[in-house]
PDB file of C-alpha atoms in Angstrom:
ATOM      1  CA  SER K  27       0.000   0.000   0.000  1.00  0.00           C
ATOM      2  CA  GLU K  28       0.994   3.640  -0.323  1.00  0.00           C
ATOM      3  CA  ALA K  29       1.255   3.934   3.489  1.00  0.00           C
ATOM      4  CA  THR K  30       3.838   1.141   3.606  1.00  0.00           C
ATOM      5  CA  ARG K  31       5.822   2.601   0.700  1.00  0.00           C
ATOM      6  CA  SER K  32       5.716   6.017   2.402  1.00  0.00           C
ATOM      7  CA  ALA K  33       6.993   4.579   5.684  1.00  0.00           C
ATOM      8  CA  PHE K  34       9.931   2.919   3.931  1.00  0.00           C
ATOM      9  CA  ARG K  35      10.645   5.974   1.734  1.00  0.00           C
ATOM     10  CA  LYS K  36      10.860   8.108   4.879  1.00  0.00           C
ATOM     11  CA  TYR K  37      12.995   5.498   6.696  1.00  0.00           C
ATOM     12  CA  PHE K  38      15.053   7.995   8.719  1.00  0.00           C
ATOM     13  CA  GLN K  39      12.728  11.014   8.488  1.00  0.00           C
ATOM     14  CA  PHE K  40      11.650  12.040  11.981  1.00  0.00           C
ATOM     15  CA  SER K  41      10.440  15.509  11.001  1.00  0.00           C
ATOM     16  CA  GLY K  42       7.068  16.340   9.546  1.00  0.00           C
ATOM     17  CA  ARG K  43       3.723  14.674  10.061  1.00  0.00           C
ATOM     18  CA  ALA K  44       2.133  11.289   9.294  1.00  0.00           C
ATOM     19  CA  THR K  45      -1.598  10.688   9.005  1.00  0.00           C
ATOM     20  CA  ARG K  46      -3.480   8.294  11.208  1.00  0.00           C
ATOM     21  CA  SER K  47      -4.138   5.937   8.266  1.00  0.00           C
ATOM     22  CA  GLU K  48      -0.460   5.947   7.244  1.00  0.00           C
ATOM     23  CA  TYR K  49       0.573   4.896  10.755  1.00  0.00           C
ATOM     24  CA  TRP K  50      -2.070   2.215  11.317  1.00  0.00           C
ATOM     25  CA  LYS K  51      -1.740   0.738   7.820  1.00  0.00           C
ATOM     26  CA  PHE K  52       1.981   0.350   8.442  1.00  0.00           C
ATOM     27  CA  ILE K  53       1.241  -1.359  11.791  1.00  0.00           C
ATOM     28  CA  LEU K  54      -1.154  -3.711   9.958  1.00  0.00           C
ATOM     29  CA  PHE K  55       1.528  -4.431   7.326  1.00  0.00           C
ATOM     30  CA  ILE K  56       4.028  -5.361  10.069  1.00  0.00           C
ATOM     31  CA  LEU K  57       1.547  -7.612  11.895  1.00  0.00           C
ATOM     32  CA  ILE K  58       0.541  -9.440   8.704  1.00  0.00           C
ATOM     33  CA  THR K  59       4.195  -9.809   7.716  1.00  0.00           C
ATOM     34  CA  LEU K  60       5.070 -11.277  11.130  1.00  0.00           C
ATOM     35  CA  VAL K  61       2.219 -13.795  10.899  1.00  0.00           C
ATOM     36  CA  VAL K  62       3.413 -14.812   7.420  1.00  0.00           C
ATOM     37  CA  THR K  63       6.999 -15.226   8.703  1.00  0.00           C
ATOM     38  CA  VAL K  64       5.863 -17.478  11.550  1.00  0.00           C
ATOM     39  CA  ILE K  65       3.902 -19.624   9.100  1.00  0.00           C
ATOM     40  CA  ALA K  66       6.782 -19.710   6.597  1.00  0.00           C
ATOM     41  CA  ASN K  67       9.294 -20.670   9.291  1.00  0.00           C
ATOM     42  CA  THR K  68       6.997 -23.414  10.574  1.00  0.00           C
ATOM     43  CA  VAL K  69       6.490 -24.800   7.066  1.00  0.00           C
ATOM     44  CA  ILE K  70      10.238 -24.704   6.313  1.00  0.00           C
ATOM     45  CA  ASN K  71      11.667 -25.746   9.683  1.00  0.00           C
ATOM     46  CA  GLY K  72       8.686 -27.302  11.446  1.00  0.00           C
ATOM     47  CA  PRO K  73       7.644 -26.550  14.982  1.00  0.00           C
ATOM     48  CA  GLU K  74      10.271 -26.648  17.707  1.00  0.00           C
ATOM     49  CA  ALA K  75       9.763 -29.452  20.206  1.00  0.00           C
ATOM     50  CA  PHE K  76      11.178 -28.976  23.665  1.00  0.00           C
ATOM     51  CA  VAL K  77      11.718 -31.250  26.620  1.00  0.00           C
ATOM     52  CA  GLY K  78      12.470 -29.901  30.033  1.00  0.00           C
ATOM     53  CA  GLN K  79      12.495 -30.739  33.685  1.00  0.00           C
ATOM     54  CA  THR K  80      10.798 -28.891  36.497  1.00  0.00           C
ATOM     55  CA  LEU K  81      11.538 -29.327  40.193  1.00  0.00           C
ATOM     56  CA  VAL K  82       8.240 -29.501  42.102  1.00  0.00           C
ATOM     57  CA  THR K  83       8.118 -29.157  45.886  1.00  0.00           C
ATOM     58  CA  GLN K  84       5.218 -31.008  47.514  1.00  0.00           C
ATOM     59  CA  ALA K  85       3.298 -29.775  50.554  1.00  0.00           C
ATOM     60  CA  ASP K  86       5.197 -32.221  52.788  1.00  0.00           C
ATOM     61  CA  GLY K  87       8.541 -30.792  51.638  1.00  0.00           C
ATOM     62  CA  THR K  88       9.551 -33.605  49.293  1.00  0.00           C
ATOM     63  CA  GLU K  89      10.808 -32.645  45.875  1.00  0.00           C
ATOM     64  CA  THR K  90      10.178 -34.453  42.618  1.00  0.00           C
ATOM     65  CA  VAL K  91      11.397 -33.853  39.094  1.00  0.00           C
ATOM     66  CA  VAL K  92       8.638 -33.613  36.519  1.00  0.00           C
ATOM     67  CA  ALA K  93       9.385 -33.932  32.801  1.00  0.00           C
ATOM     68  CA  THR K  94       7.711 -31.381  30.558  1.00  0.00           C
ATOM     69  CA  LYS K  95       7.264 -31.672  26.811  1.00  0.00           C
ATOM     70  CA  GLY K  96       5.765 -29.245  24.367  1.00  0.00           C
ATOM     71  CA  THR K  97       5.907 -27.537  21.027  1.00  0.00           C
ATOM     72  CA  SER K  98       6.651 -23.915  20.294  1.00  0.00           C
ATOM     73  CA  TYR K  99       6.295 -21.855  17.156  1.00  0.00           C
ATOM     74  CA  ASN K 100       8.382 -18.822  16.332  1.00  0.00           C
ATOM     75  CA  GLY K 101       9.337 -16.709  13.364  1.00  0.00           C
ATOM     76  CA  GLY K 102      12.960 -17.841  13.359  1.00  0.00           C
ATOM     77  CA  ARG K 103      15.325 -15.858  11.165  1.00  0.00           C
ATOM     78  CA  PHE K 104      12.509 -14.485   8.987  1.00  0.00           C
ATOM     79  CA  ASP K 105      10.952 -12.885  12.042  1.00  0.00           C
ATOM     80  CA  ASP K 106      14.271 -11.301  13.027  1.00  0.00           C
ATOM     81  CA  ILE K 107      14.743  -9.846   9.531  1.00  0.00           C
ATOM     82  CA  VAL K 108      11.266  -8.277   9.586  1.00  0.00           C
ATOM     83  CA  ILE K 109      11.768  -6.811  13.057  1.00  0.00           C
ATOM     84  CA  VAL K 110      15.190  -5.350  12.236  1.00  0.00           C
ATOM     85  CA  GLY K 111      14.048  -4.044   8.856  1.00  0.00           C
ATOM     86  CA  CYS K 112      10.867  -2.420  10.176  1.00  0.00           C
ATOM     87  CA  PHE K 113      12.096  -1.049  13.509  1.00  0.00           C
ATOM     88  CA  VAL K 114      13.414   2.335  12.292  1.00  0.00           C
ATOM     89  CA  PRO K 115      10.517   3.073   9.911  1.00  0.00           C
ATOM     90  CA  LEU K 116       8.055   2.100  12.660  1.00  0.00           C
ATOM     91  CA  LEU K 117       9.795   4.477  15.035  1.00  0.00           C
ATOM     92  CA  SER K 118       9.920   7.289  12.476  1.00  0.00           C
ATOM     93  CA  VAL K 119       6.294   6.943  11.345  1.00  0.00           C
ATOM     94  CA  GLY K 120       5.187   6.863  15.005  1.00  0.00           C
ATOM     95  CA  TRP K 121       7.301   9.946  15.655  1.00  0.00           C
ATOM     96  CA  ARG K 122       5.685  11.784  12.748  1.00  0.00           C
ATOM     97  CA  ARG K 123       2.248  10.518  13.828  1.00  0.00           C
ATOM     98  CA  LEU K 124       2.692  12.164  17.228  1.00  0.00           C
ATOM     99  CA  HIS K 125       3.775  15.345  15.446  1.00  0.00           C
ATOM    100  CA  ASP K 126       0.514  15.175  13.499  1.00  0.00           C
ATOM    101  CA  THR K 127      -1.428  15.222  16.779  1.00  0.00           C
ATOM    102  CA  GLY K 128       0.558  18.227  17.976  1.00  0.00           C
ATOM    103  CA  ILE K 129       3.051  16.735  20.430  1.00  0.00           C
ATOM    104  CA  SER K 130       6.737  15.863  20.324  1.00  0.00           C
ATOM    105  CA  GLY K 131       7.814  12.473  18.999  1.00  0.00           C
ATOM    106  CA  TRP K 132       9.854  11.955  22.165  1.00  0.00           C
ATOM    107  CA  TRP K 133       6.579  10.920  23.840  1.00  0.00           C
ATOM    108  CA  LEU K 134       6.861   7.680  21.857  1.00  0.00           C
ATOM    109  CA  LEU K 135       9.628   6.645  24.268  1.00  0.00           C
ATOM    110  CA  ALA K 136       7.737   7.656  27.440  1.00  0.00           C
ATOM    111  CA  PRO K 137       6.185   4.221  28.181  1.00  0.00           C
ATOM    112  CA  ILE K 138       9.597   2.563  28.003  1.00  0.00           C
ATOM    113  CA  GLY K 139      11.182   5.163  30.285  1.00  0.00           C
ATOM    114  CA  ILE K 140       8.336   4.992  32.786  1.00  0.00           C
ATOM    115  CA  PHE K 141       8.382   1.178  32.789  1.00  0.00           C
ATOM    116  CA  VAL K 142      12.137   1.100  33.458  1.00  0.00           C
ATOM    117  CA  GLY K 143      11.725   3.773  36.145  1.00  0.00           C
ATOM    118  CA  VAL K 144       8.959   1.824  37.892  1.00  0.00           C
ATOM    119  CA  LEU K 145      10.994  -1.388  37.819  1.00  0.00           C
ATOM    120  CA  LEU K 146      14.056   0.404  39.162  1.00  0.00           C
ATOM    121  CA  ALA K 147      11.990   2.054  41.917  1.00  0.00           C
ATOM    122  CA  MET K 148      10.485  -1.317  42.925  1.00  0.00           C
ATOM    123  CA  LEU K 149      13.947  -2.878  42.962  1.00  0.00           C
ATOM    124  CA  LEU K 150      15.351  -0.091  45.143  1.00  0.00           C
ATOM    125  CA  ILE K 151      12.351  -0.160  47.491  1.00  0.00           C
ATOM    126  CA  THR K 152      12.264  -3.937  47.970  1.00  0.00           C
ATOM    127  CA  ALA K 153      15.969  -4.832  47.888  1.00  0.00           C
ATOM    128  CA  GLY K 154      17.522  -1.574  49.039  1.00  0.00           C
ATOM    129  CA  PRO K 155      20.101   0.637  47.358  1.00  0.00           C
ATOM    130  CA  ALA K 156      23.102  -1.173  48.877  1.00  0.00           C
ATOM    131  CA  ALA K 157      22.044  -4.564  47.466  1.00  0.00           C
ATOM    132  CA  VAL K 158      21.375  -3.075  44.028  1.00  0.00           C
ATOM    133  CA  ILE K 159      24.754  -1.308  43.931  1.00  0.00           C
ATOM    134  CA  SER K 160      26.490  -4.494  45.113  1.00  0.00           C
ATOM    135  CA  ALA K 161      24.798  -6.586  42.409  1.00  0.00           C
ATOM    136  CA  TYR K 162      25.600  -3.985  39.753  1.00  0.00           C
ATOM    137  CA  SER K 163      29.277  -3.996  40.683  1.00  0.00           C
ATOM    138  CA  GLY K 164      29.613  -7.778  40.437  1.00  0.00           C
ATOM    139  CA  GLY K 165      28.371  -8.892  43.847  1.00  0.00           C
ATOM    140  CA  PRO K 166      25.613 -11.393  44.498  1.00  0.00           C
ATOM    141  CA  SER K 167      22.527 -11.038  42.325  1.00  0.00           C
ATOM    142  CA  VAL K 168      19.359  -9.492  43.677  1.00  0.00           C
ATOM    143  CA  SER K 169      15.959 -11.136  43.336  1.00  0.00           C
ATOM    144  CA  VAL K 170      12.684  -9.421  44.045  1.00  0.00           C
ATOM    145  CA  HIS K 171       9.455 -11.240  44.775  1.00  0.00           C
ATOM    146  CA  LEU K 172       6.411  -9.068  44.297  1.00  0.00           C
ATOM    147  CA  SER K 173       3.134  -9.971  45.918  1.00  0.00           C
ATOM    148  CA  PHE K 174      -0.134  -9.656  44.059  1.00  0.00           C
ATOM    149  CA  LEU K 175      -0.900  -6.348  45.809  1.00  0.00           C
ATOM    150  CA  THR K 176       2.446  -4.776  44.956  1.00  0.00           C
ATOM    151  CA  GLY K 177       2.253  -6.187  41.438  1.00  0.00           C
ATOM    152  CA  ILE K 178      -0.978  -4.322  40.675  1.00  0.00           C
ATOM    153  CA  PRO K 179       0.513  -0.806  41.005  1.00  0.00           C
ATOM    154  CA  VAL K 180       3.544  -1.899  38.984  1.00  0.00           C
ATOM    155  CA  ALA K 181       1.294  -3.232  36.218  1.00  0.00           C
ATOM    156  CA  ILE K 182      -0.844  -0.087  36.225  1.00  0.00           C
ATOM    157  CA  ALA K 183       2.206   2.193  36.176  1.00  0.00           C
ATOM    158  CA  ALA K 184       3.681   0.181  33.316  1.00  0.00           C
ATOM    159  CA  LEU K 185       0.510  -0.112  31.217  1.00  0.00           C
ATOM    160  CA  ALA K 186      -1.114   3.301  31.750  1.00  0.00           C
ATOM    161  CA  PRO K 187       1.469   5.266  29.694  1.00  0.00           C
ATOM    162  CA  ALA K 188       1.194   2.758  26.848  1.00  0.00           C
ATOM    163  CA  VAL K 189      -2.614   3.049  26.829  1.00  0.00           C
ATOM    164  CA  LEU K 190      -2.395   6.852  26.849  1.00  0.00           C
ATOM    165  CA  LEU K 191       0.115   6.736  23.994  1.00  0.00           C
ATOM    166  CA  LEU K 192      -2.163   4.457  21.963  1.00  0.00           C
ATOM    167  CA  ARG K 193      -5.037   6.889  22.504  1.00  0.00           C
ATOM    168  CA  ARG K 194      -2.829   9.713  21.229  1.00  0.00           C
ATOM    169  CA  LEU K 195      -1.744   7.697  18.184  1.00  0.00           C
ATOM    170  CA  ALA K 196      -5.412   7.009  17.357  1.00  0.00           C
ATOM    171  CA  ARG K 197      -6.426  10.685  17.440  1.00  0.00           C
ATOM    172  CA  PRO K 198      -7.346  12.523  14.262  1.00  0.00           C
ATOM    173  CA  SER K 199      -4.863  14.934  12.710  1.00  0.00           C
ATOM    174  CA  GLN K 200      -4.552  18.353  14.282  1.00  0.00           C
ATOM    175  CA  PRO K 201      -6.313  20.701  11.835  1.00  0.00           C
ATOM    176  CA  GLY K 202      -4.217  23.194   9.919  1.00  0.00           C
ATOM    177  CA  PRO K 203      -0.471  23.602  10.184  1.00  0.00           C
ATOM    178  CA  ASN K 204       1.276  23.091  13.508  1.00  0.00           C
ATOM    179  CA  ARG K 205       4.887  23.560  14.608  1.00  0.00           C
ATOM    180  CA  TYR K 206       5.811  20.277  12.869  1.00  0.00           C
ATOM    181  CA  GLY K 207       4.489  21.192   9.429  1.00  0.00           C
ATOM    182  CA  LEU K 208       1.419  21.300   7.260  1.00  0.00           C
ATOM    183  CA  ASN K 209      -1.479  18.927   7.830  1.00  0.00           C
ATOM    184  CA  PRO K 210      -0.882  16.077   5.358  1.00  0.00           C
ATOM    185  CA  LEU K 211      -4.650  15.703   4.839  1.00  0.00           C
ATOM    186  CA  GLU K 212      -4.964  19.335   3.753  1.00  0.00           C
ATOM    187  CA  VAL K 213      -2.006  19.371   1.357  1.00  0.00           C
ATOM    188  CA  THR K 214      -2.859  18.815  -2.276  1.00  0.00           C
ATOM    189  CA  PRO K 215      -0.333  16.689  -4.199  1.00  0.00           C
TER     190      PRO K 215
END
């Protein structure tokens, strides 16, 4: 489609604006391509069978080893090629899409930054700064066990920015020109 060609033509272009349809059609192209790569990899290489062992502790304290078997499907190398090839255009079209709604493209990175910040805060609160610094400098590793009640705020803090970003990406274009350029829907070719 024209939206996909536009996204690849503007591979490294982070300035300007992108319409809502250009962005979402490119997302659809990526999703369909990933599904096709998973199917192609499965047809070519077959599903991956795995066998593992799990240590199960019984209520009386005895431990038993349980064998687990299963099958997994993945995109293999095809999937990796699609992800690497589409990452920059996806970032740039999302950046321009946010410009089209009137905000900076840097907001595209906000959910990642907030998620990392929340995880770091939980790590510092539960393990303590000394343990984190010790683990970072090569000492013993730190493990954190969150309860259901502490996991809820972490999940909300991690998901809320992503939901707000998706709402912004789904908004219509800001009418008229804005500080990022002319409205692409109002420009005649």
